[in-house]
Coordinates of N, CA and C in Angstrom, one line a residue:
Chain T
A1 N 121.2 78.2 100.1 CA 120.7 80.5 100.1 C 121.2 80.3 98.6
Q2 N 120.2 81.5 98.6 CA 120.3 82.2 97.1 C 120.9 82.1 96.2
T3 N 120.5 82.0 95.2 CA 122.0 82.7 94.3 C 121.4 83.4 93.2
V4 N 121.8 84.0 92.5 CA 121.8 84.4 91.7 C 122.7 84.6 90.1
T5 N 122.9 84.4 89.5 CA 123.7 84.5 88.6 C 123.6 85.1 86.8
Q6 N 124.5 86.2 86.9 CA 124.0 86.9 85.4 C 125.3 86.8 84.3
S7 N 125.4 85.8 83.3 CA 126.3 84.9 83.0 C 126.7 85.7 81.8
Q8 N 126.1 86.7 81.5 CA 127.3 87.5 80.2 C 127.7 88.9 81.4
P9 N 129.0 89.0 81.9 CA 129.4 90.1 82.3 C 129.5 91.4 81.5
E10 N 129.4 91.6 80.5 CA 129.1 92.9 78.8 C 128.6 92.3 78.1
M11 N 127.9 92.7 77.8 CA 127.2 93.1 76.5 C 127.3 94.6 75.6
S12 N 126.8 94.6 74.4 CA 126.7 95.5 73.6 C 125.7 95.5 72.2
V13 N 124.6 96.6 72.1 CA 123.7 97.0 71.2 C 123.8 98.2 70.2
Q14 N 123.6 98.1 69.2 CA 123.6 98.9 68.5 C 122.0 99.4 68.8
E15 N 122.2 100.5 68.6 CA 121.0 102.1 69.1 C 119.8 101.8 68.3
A16 N 118.8 101.9 68.6 CA 117.4 101.2 68.1 C 117.5 99.3 68.4
E17 N 118.5 98.5 68.5 CA 118.0 96.6 68.4 C 117.6 96.9 69.3
T18 N 117.5 95.5 69.4 CA 117.0 94.3 70.9 C 118.0 94.4 71.3
V19 N 118.3 93.9 72.8 CA 118.5 92.6 73.4 C 118.9 92.2 74.8
T20 N 119.1 91.4 75.1 CA 118.7 90.1 76.0 C 119.8 90.3 76.9
L21 N 118.9 91.0 78.0 CA 120.2 90.0 79.1 C 119.6 89.2 79.9
S22 N 120.8 87.5 80.6 CA 120.3 86.3 81.1 C 120.4 87.1 82.5
C23 N 119.6 85.9 83.4 CA 119.0 85.7 84.9 C 118.9 84.5 85.6
T24 N 119.6 83.8 85.6 CA 118.9 83.0 86.3 C 118.7 82.3 88.3
Y25 N 118.1 81.8 88.5 CA 118.5 82.0 90.1 C 118.0 80.6 90.5
D26 N 118.8 80.6 92.2 CA 118.6 78.9 92.8 C 118.2 79.9 93.8
T27 N 117.0 78.2 94.7 CA 115.5 79.1 95.2 C 115.1 78.1 95.6
S28 N 114.6 77.8 97.2 CA 113.5 76.4 97.4 C 112.4 76.6 97.8
E29 N 112.3 78.5 97.5 CA 111.1 79.3 98.0 C 110.0 79.4 97.2
N30 N 108.9 79.2 97.2 CA 107.8 79.0 96.1 C 107.7 80.8 96.0
N31 N 107.1 81.3 97.3 CA 107.4 83.1 97.1 C 108.3 84.0 97.2
Y32 N 108.2 84.5 96.0 CA 109.4 85.7 96.3 C 109.5 86.2 94.5
Y33 N 109.6 87.0 94.5 CA 110.4 88.2 93.5 C 111.0 88.7 93.3
L34 N 111.6 88.9 91.6 CA 112.3 89.5 90.8 C 111.6 90.4 90.6
F35 N 113.1 91.1 90.2 CA 114.2 92.9 89.9 C 114.5 92.5 88.6
W36 N 114.8 93.9 88.4 CA 115.8 93.5 87.2 C 116.3 95.2 88.3
Y37 N 117.5 95.5 88.1 CA 118.1 97.2 88.5 C 119.0 97.7 87.4
K38 N 118.9 98.7 87.3 CA 119.9 99.8 86.7 C 121.0 100.3 87.1
Q39 N 122.0 100.3 87.1 CA 123.1 101.3 88.0 C 123.3 102.3 86.5
P40 N 123.3 103.5 86.3 CA 124.7 104.7 85.1 C 125.9 104.3 85.6
P41 N 126.4 105.7 85.3 CA 127.9 105.9 86.2 C 128.1 106.6 87.4
S42 N 126.4 107.4 87.3 CA 126.0 108.1 88.5 C 125.7 107.3 90.0
R43 N 125.9 105.9 89.5 CA 125.8 105.0 90.6 C 124.8 104.8 91.8
Q44 N 123.6 105.3 90.8 CA 122.1 105.6 91.5 C 121.9 104.3 90.9
M45 N 121.4 103.7 91.7 CA 120.0 102.2 90.9 C 118.8 102.7 90.9
I46 N 118.7 102.7 90.1 CA 117.1 102.9 89.9 C 116.2 101.1 89.7
L47 N 115.0 101.0 89.6 CA 114.6 99.9 89.5 C 113.6 99.8 88.1
V48 N 114.0 98.9 87.5 CA 113.9 98.9 86.1 C 112.7 98.0 86.2
I49 N 112.2 96.5 86.1 CA 111.0 95.9 86.4 C 111.5 95.0 87.9
R50 N 109.6 95.1 88.0 CA 109.5 94.0 88.8 C 108.6 92.8 87.8
Q51 N 108.4 91.6 88.8 CA 108.1 90.1 89.3 C 108.3 90.0 90.1
E52 N 106.3 89.5 90.5 CA 106.2 88.6 91.2 C 106.2 87.2 91.0
A53 N 107.1 86.1 91.8 CA 106.6 84.4 91.1 C 105.6 84.3 91.5
Y54 N 104.3 84.5 91.8 CA 102.9 84.2 92.0 C 101.9 84.4 90.7
K55 N 102.8 85.3 90.1 CA 102.7 85.6 88.6 C 103.0 85.2 87.5
Q56 N 101.5 84.4 86.4 CA 102.2 84.2 85.4 C 102.7 85.0 84.3
Q57 N 101.5 85.3 84.0 CA 101.9 87.5 83.0 C 103.6 88.0 83.2
N58 N 104.1 87.6 82.3 CA 105.3 88.3 82.6 C 105.0 90.0 82.4
A59 N 106.3 90.7 83.3 CA 106.0 92.0 83.5 C 106.1 92.6 81.9
T60 N 105.6 94.2 81.9 CA 106.5 95.0 81.3 C 106.1 96.4 81.3
E61 N 107.5 97.5 80.9 CA 107.4 98.6 81.0 C 108.0 99.2 80.3
N62 N 107.1 99.9 79.4 CA 107.3 100.4 78.3 C 108.3 99.5 77.2
R63 N 110.1 100.4 77.1 CA 109.9 99.0 76.4 C 111.2 98.5 76.9
F64 N 110.9 97.6 77.5 CA 111.6 97.0 78.8 C 110.1 95.2 79.5
S65 N 111.1 94.3 78.8 CA 109.9 93.1 79.2 C 110.5 92.2 79.8
V66 N 109.6 91.3 81.1 CA 110.8 90.1 81.7 C 110.4 88.7 80.5
N67 N 111.1 88.0 80.5 CA 110.9 87.2 79.8 C 110.5 85.7 81.4
F68 N 110.1 85.4 81.9 CA 110.2 84.9 83.3 C 109.8 83.2 83.5
Q69 N 110.8 82.0 83.3 CA 110.6 80.9 83.6 C 110.6 80.2 84.9
K70 N 109.7 80.2 85.8 CA 109.6 79.7 87.4 C 110.5 78.2 86.9
A71 N 109.6 77.2 86.4 CA 110.4 76.6 86.5 C 112.0 75.8 86.1
A72 N 112.6 76.9 84.9 CA 113.4 76.4 84.9 C 114.7 77.9 86.0
K73 N 113.9 78.6 87.1 CA 114.4 79.5 87.6 C 115.4 80.6 87.2
S74 N 114.1 81.2 85.6 CA 115.6 82.0 84.9 C 114.4 82.9 84.8
F75 N 115.1 84.2 84.7 CA 114.6 85.8 84.3 C 114.9 87.2 83.4
S76 N 114.9 86.5 82.6 CA 115.8 86.9 81.2 C 115.2 89.0 81.6
L77 N 115.9 89.7 80.7 CA 115.2 91.6 80.6 C 115.9 91.2 79.4
K78 N 114.6 91.4 78.2 CA 114.4 92.2 77.0 C 114.2 93.9 76.8
I79 N 115.4 94.8 76.2 CA 114.7 96.0 76.6 C 115.6 96.1 74.2
S80 N 113.5 96.8 73.9 CA 113.4 97.1 73.2 C 113.5 98.3 72.5
D81 N 114.3 98.6 71.5 CA 114.4 100.5 70.5 C 115.5 100.8 71.4
S82 N 116.7 100.1 71.8 CA 117.8 100.5 73.1 C 118.5 101.6 72.7
Q83 N 118.3 102.5 73.6 CA 118.3 104.0 74.1 C 119.7 104.5 74.6
L84 N 120.1 105.6 74.1 CA 122.1 105.4 74.8 C 121.9 106.0 76.2
G85 N 121.0 106.5 76.1 CA 121.0 106.5 77.7 C 120.5 104.7 78.7
D86 N 120.5 103.5 78.1 CA 119.8 102.4 78.7 C 121.6 102.1 78.3
T87 N 122.6 103.0 78.7 CA 124.2 102.3 78.6 C 123.8 102.5 79.8
A88 N 124.3 101.7 81.0 CA 124.6 101.1 82.4 C 125.2 99.5 81.8
M89 N 124.7 99.3 84.0 CA 125.0 98.2 84.7 C 124.3 97.9 84.9
Y90 N 123.2 96.7 84.6 CA 122.3 95.9 84.8 C 122.8 94.5 86.3
F91 N 120.9 94.5 87.3 CA 120.9 94.3 87.9 C 120.2 93.8 88.5
C92 N 120.0 91.9 87.7 CA 119.1 90.7 88.8 C 118.4 90.7 90.1
A93 N 118.1 90.5 90.6 CA 118.0 90.7 91.8 C 116.5 89.5 92.7
F94 N 116.8 89.3 93.5 CA 115.6 88.3 94.0 C 115.8 89.0 95.5
M95 N 114.6 88.8 95.6 CA 114.0 89.1 97.8 C 113.3 88.0 97.7
G96 N 113.4 86.7 98.5 CA 112.5 86.0 98.8 C 112.5 86.4 100.7
V97 N 113.2 84.9 101.5 CA 113.4 85.5 103.0 C 114.8 86.7 103.1
D98 N 115.6 86.7 101.9 CA 116.3 88.0 102.5 C 116.9 88.4 100.3
M99 N 117.3 89.6 100.4 CA 118.3 90.0 98.9 C 119.2 89.7 98.6
R100 N 119.1 88.7 97.2 CA 120.9 88.3 97.3 C 120.4 89.7 95.3
F101 N 121.6 90.0 95.2 CA 122.4 90.7 94.1 C 122.6 89.2 92.9
G102 N 122.5 89.7 90.5 CA 123.8 88.7 90.5 C 124.4 90.5 90.7
A103 N 126.1 90.0 89.9 CA 127.4 90.1 89.8 C 127.1 91.3 88.0
G104 N 125.9 91.4 87.8 CA 125.5 92.5 86.6 C 126.0 92.4 84.8
T105 N 125.6 92.8 84.6 CA 125.6 93.1 83.2 C 126.5 94.4 83.0
R106 N 127.3 94.7 82.5 CA 127.3 96.0 81.6 C 126.4 95.5 79.8
L107 N 126.1 96.9 79.9 CA 125.6 97.5 78.4 C 125.8 98.1 78.4
T108 N 126.4 98.1 76.8 CA 126.9 99.1 76.0 C 125.7 99.3 75.1
V109 N 124.8 100.9 74.5 CA 124.3 101.5 73.8 C 125.1 102.0 72.4
K110 N 125.2 101.2 71.8 CA 126.2 102.5 70.6 C 125.7 103.0 68.9
P111 N 126.1 104.3 68.7 CA 125.3 104.9 68.2 C 125.2 104.8 67.3
Chain K
N1 N 109.7 114.8 98.8 CA 110.4 114.3 99.2 C 111.2 114.4 98.8
A2 N 112.7 113.5 100.3 CA 113.9 114.1 100.3 C 114.0 111.9 99.4
G3 N 113.4 111.1 100.3 CA 113.6 109.6 99.5 C 114.4 109.4 100.6
V4 N 115.2 108.4 99.9 CA 116.6 108.0 100.9 C 117.7 108.9 101.2
T5 N 118.5 109.5 102.1 CA 119.7 110.5 102.4 C 121.1 109.7 103.0
Q6 N 122.0 109.0 102.2 CA 122.8 108.9 102.7 C 124.3 109.9 103.2
T7 N 125.1 109.7 105.0 CA 126.1 110.9 104.9 C 127.0 110.5 105.6
P8 N 128.3 110.1 105.4 CA 128.8 111.0 104.6 C 128.7 111.1 102.7
K9 N 129.0 111.5 101.6 CA 129.3 110.5 100.1 C 130.6 110.5 100.4
F10 N 131.3 110.8 101.0 CA 133.1 109.5 101.1 C 133.9 110.4 102.3
R11 N 134.3 109.1 102.3 CA 135.3 108.8 103.8 C 136.4 108.3 103.8
I12 N 137.5 108.1 104.0 CA 138.9 107.6 104.2 C 138.7 107.4 105.5
L13 N 139.2 106.6 106.4 CA 139.6 105.8 107.5 C 140.6 105.3 107.4
K14 N 141.2 105.3 108.5 CA 142.3 104.7 109.3 C 142.2 102.8 109.9
I15 N 142.9 101.8 109.1 CA 142.7 100.9 109.8 C 143.0 101.1 111.4
G16 N 141.2 100.7 111.6 CA 141.5 100.0 113.2 C 140.1 101.3 114.1
Q17 N 139.7 102.6 113.0 CA 139.5 103.0 113.1 C 138.2 103.2 113.3
S18 N 136.9 103.7 113.1 CA 135.8 102.9 114.1 C 134.5 104.8 113.3
M19 N 133.5 104.0 112.6 CA 132.6 105.5 112.1 C 131.2 104.4 111.9
T20 N 130.4 105.4 111.7 CA 129.2 105.5 111.7 C 128.6 106.3 110.2
L21 N 128.1 104.9 109.2 CA 127.2 105.7 108.2 C 125.8 106.1 108.2
Q22 N 125.2 107.1 107.8 CA 123.7 107.1 108.9 C 123.2 107.5 107.5
C23 N 121.8 106.6 108.0 CA 120.3 107.3 106.3 C 119.4 106.2 107.4
T24 N 119.0 107.6 106.0 CA 117.4 108.2 107.1 C 116.8 108.7 105.7
Q25 N 114.9 108.2 105.5 CA 114.8 107.7 104.8 C 113.2 109.0 105.7
D26 N 112.3 109.1 104.1 CA 111.1 109.8 104.3 C 110.0 109.1 103.8
M27 N 109.9 108.6 103.7 CA 109.6 107.8 103.0 C 108.1 106.6 103.9
N28 N 108.5 107.0 105.3 CA 107.9 105.8 105.8 C 108.0 104.4 105.6
H29 N 108.5 104.3 105.6 CA 108.9 102.9 104.9 C 108.9 101.8 105.8
N30 N 108.5 100.8 106.2 CA 108.8 99.7 106.8 C 110.3 99.0 107.1
Y31 N 111.1 98.2 105.6 CA 111.3 98.0 105.9 C 112.7 99.2 105.4
M32 N 113.9 98.8 105.8 CA 115.1 99.1 105.7 C 116.5 98.0 105.6
Y33 N 118.0 98.4 104.4 CA 118.3 97.6 104.6 C 120.1 98.1 103.9
W34 N 121.1 98.1 104.4 CA 122.1 98.0 104.1 C 123.1 97.1 102.7
Y35 N 123.6 97.9 102.3 CA 124.5 96.7 101.2 C 125.8 97.4 100.4
R36 N 126.7 96.5 100.2 CA 128.0 96.7 100.1 C 128.0 96.2 98.3
Q37 N 128.8 97.4 98.1 CA 128.7 96.8 96.6 C 130.7 97.3 96.2
D38 N 131.1 95.8 95.7 CA 132.6 95.9 95.6 C 132.6 97.0 94.3
P39 N 134.5 97.3 93.6 CA 134.6 97.2 92.2 C 133.8 95.8 91.6
G40 N 133.3 96.0 90.1 CA 133.0 95.2 89.6 C 132.0 94.3 89.6
M41 N 131.3 94.2 91.1 CA 130.4 93.8 91.7 C 128.8 93.8 92.2
G42 N 128.0 93.0 91.8 CA 127.2 93.2 92.5 C 126.7 93.1 94.3
L43 N 125.6 94.1 94.4 CA 125.8 94.6 96.0 C 125.1 93.0 96.2
K44 N 125.8 93.7 97.9 CA 125.8 92.4 98.3 C 124.7 93.0 100.5
L45 N 124.2 91.9 101.3 CA 123.0 92.1 101.9 C 123.8 92.8 103.1
I46 N 124.5 93.5 104.0 CA 125.4 93.5 105.1 C 123.6 93.1 106.7
Y47 N 122.7 93.9 106.3 CA 121.8 94.0 107.6 C 120.7 95.1 107.0
Y48 N 119.3 93.9 107.7 CA 118.0 94.5 106.6 C 117.4 94.8 108.2
S49 N 116.0 95.6 108.5 CA 114.8 95.4 109.3 C 113.6 95.1 108.8
V50 N 112.9 95.3 109.4 CA 111.4 95.4 108.6 C 111.0 95.7 109.9
G51 N 111.4 97.1 110.8 CA 110.1 97.9 111.7 C 111.0 98.3 112.3
A52 N 110.6 99.0 113.2 CA 111.9 99.8 114.8 C 111.8 99.1 115.2
G53 N 113.4 98.3 116.5 CA 113.0 98.3 117.1 C 113.7 95.8 116.1
I54 N 113.7 95.8 115.0 CA 114.4 94.7 114.1 C 115.2 94.1 113.3
T55 N 116.4 94.3 113.6 CA 117.2 94.0 112.7 C 117.7 92.0 112.1
D56 N 118.5 92.4 110.8 CA 118.6 90.8 111.3 C 119.1 91.2 110.4
K57 N 120.5 90.2 110.5 CA 121.7 90.3 109.3 C 121.0 89.0 107.7
G58 N 122.6 90.0 107.7 CA 122.9 89.8 105.6 C 123.7 88.7 105.3
E59 N 123.5 88.8 104.5 CA 124.6 87.6 103.6 C 126.6 88.3 104.2
V60 N 126.6 89.0 104.6 CA 127.9 89.1 104.8 C 128.4 91.0 105.7
P61 N 127.6 90.0 107.5 CA 127.7 90.9 107.9 C 128.7 91.3 109.4
N62 N 129.8 91.0 109.0 CA 130.6 90.3 109.5 C 131.6 91.7 110.0
G63 N 131.6 92.8 111.0 CA 132.5 93.7 111.2 C 131.5 94.9 111.0
Y64 N 130.3 95.2 111.1 CA 129.0 95.9 111.1 C 128.2 95.3 112.3
N65 N 127.3 96.7 112.3 CA 126.4 96.9 113.3 C 125.4 98.3 113.1
V66 N 124.5 97.6 113.6 CA 123.1 98.5 112.6 C 122.1 98.0 113.4
S67 N 121.3 99.4 114.2 CA 120.8 99.6 115.6 C 119.2 100.3 114.5
R68 N 118.1 100.2 115.0 CA 116.5 100.8 114.2 C 116.1 101.4 115.0
S69 N 116.4 102.4 115.9 CA 115.3 103.0 117.4 C 114.4 104.1 116.7
T70 N 114.4 104.3 115.3 CA 112.8 105.1 114.5 C 112.7 104.1 113.0
T71 N 111.7 104.6 112.6 CA 110.6 104.5 111.3 C 111.9 104.5 110.6
E72 N 112.5 105.7 110.8 CA 113.2 106.9 109.9 C 114.7 106.7 109.1
D73 N 115.3 105.9 111.3 CA 117.0 106.1 110.5 C 117.5 104.4 111.0
F74 N 118.3 105.0 110.5 CA 119.2 103.1 110.2 C 120.8 103.4 109.8
P75 N 120.8 103.6 111.4 CA 122.5 103.6 111.4 C 123.8 102.8 110.8
L76 N 124.4 102.4 110.1 CA 125.6 101.5 110.4 C 127.0 102.3 110.9
R77 N 127.1 101.4 111.3 CA 128.1 100.9 112.3 C 129.4 100.5 112.3
L78 N 131.1 101.0 111.9 CA 132.4 99.7 111.8 C 132.6 100.3 112.3
E79 N 133.2 98.8 113.2 CA 133.7 99.0 114.5 C 134.8 98.4 114.0
L80 N 136.7 98.7 114.0 CA 138.1 98.2 113.9 C 137.6 98.1 112.1
A81 N 137.7 99.6 112.1 CA 137.7 98.8 110.3 C 139.0 98.9 109.3
A82 N 137.9 97.7 108.4 CA 139.7 97.1 108.7 C 139.7 97.1 106.9
P83 N 141.2 97.4 105.8 CA 141.1 97.7 104.2 C 140.1 96.8 103.2
S84 N 139.4 95.7 104.1 CA 138.8 94.6 103.2 C 137.5 95.3 103.3
Q85 N 136.9 96.6 103.8 CA 136.1 97.2 103.7 C 135.6 98.7 103.2
T86 N 137.1 97.7 102.9 CA 137.2 98.9 101.8 C 135.4 99.3 100.5
S87 N 135.0 99.6 100.1 CA 133.5 99.6 99.2 C 132.7 100.3 99.4
V88 N 131.4 100.5 98.5 CA 130.5 101.5 98.1 C 129.4 101.0 98.7
Y89 N 128.5 102.0 100.2 CA 127.9 101.3 100.9 C 126.6 101.9 100.2
F90 N 125.2 100.8 100.2 CA 124.1 101.9 99.4 C 123.2 101.3 101.2
C91 N 122.2 102.3 101.3 CA 121.4 102.2 101.8 C 120.3 102.9 101.1
A92 N 118.9 101.0 101.6 CA 117.8 101.4 100.7 C 116.2 101.3 101.4
S93 N 115.5 101.4 101.9 CA 114.1 101.3 102.1 C 112.9 100.9 101.2
S94 N 112.2 99.7 101.6 CA 110.9 100.3 101.3 C 109.0 99.5 101.4
W95 N 108.3 99.5 100.8 CA 107.4 99.1 102.2 C 106.9 97.4 102.2
G96 N 107.7 96.4 102.8 CA 107.5 95.4 102.7 C 108.1 95.2 101.9
S97 N 108.0 93.9 101.0 CA 108.6 93.6 99.3 C 108.7 94.3 98.8
S98 N 108.3 95.5 98.2 CA 108.4 96.2 97.4 C 108.9 96.9 96.6
E99 N 109.3 97.6 95.8 CA 110.7 98.0 95.0 C 111.7 98.6 95.9
Q100 N 112.7 98.3 96.0 CA 113.8 99.5 97.0 C 114.3 100.3 96.3
Y101 N 113.9 101.7 97.4 CA 113.9 102.9 97.2 C 115.3 103.1 97.5
F102 N 116.7 103.6 96.6 CA 118.0 103.6 97.0 C 118.6 104.8 97.8
G103 N 119.5 105.4 99.0 CA 120.6 106.7 98.4 C 122.0 106.4 97.8
P104 N 122.4 106.9 97.5 CA 122.9 107.6 96.6 C 124.3 106.7 96.3
G105 N 124.8 106.6 97.9 CA 126.0 105.6 98.4 C 127.2 106.1 99.4
T106 N 127.6 105.7 99.9 CA 128.5 106.4 100.2 C 130.1 105.3 100.2
R107 N 130.7 106.4 99.6 CA 132.8 105.9 99.3 C 133.2 105.7 100.2
L108 N 133.8 104.3 101.0 CA 135.1 104.7 101.5 C 136.0 104.2 101.1
T109 N 136.8 104.1 102.1 CA 138.4 104.1 101.6 C 138.8 103.7 103.2
V110 N 139.6 102.1 103.0 CA 140.0 102.1 104.9 C 141.6 101.4 104.0
T111 N 142.4 103.0 105.0 CA 144.7 102.2 104.3 C 144.8 102.0 105.3

């Protein structure tokens, strides 16, 4: 079965600085998708970024980018120029035969 | 588009009662999902459906049932509610393995 591990339960960063959230996963599948979702206190799940495993190029979305290392089964999220509105829980997720989420990292952006 | 809607938003059940959580999407997505999120944890997949008439178990299906008679609706049935089913329940939909769109969640308490 697939597993997704987020080793940082909590992180904090100063506003305007850069932070990287870690995620590793375990799978025997070759074709899959990886996601980072954000969950603010409102509880709504919001997609941050998506990566297809067959693509070597790392995905980027404005201030958000990933470092996808397929051989190492690593999928970290980098947030540049952190903003107060980035404060939230961040979940790494794997979609293959089924869908698995990590336990989450609580990110606090400090003014 | 309303996106993914869930009813009710909150519910308190007594042990042994039954209820149905409703989920509707208006995006004509073929895939639909039910997750539960326990406090401080990530989402766990309960059941999913890749189209009308097709359902499959996820990671934690015990104590739940689903049906998918239409593309739009994917209700989740709890039979004989137990305190271990106290959680926040999210419904989501997607077009294949693309981005999942989440509903606002249902907070269920079983006492």
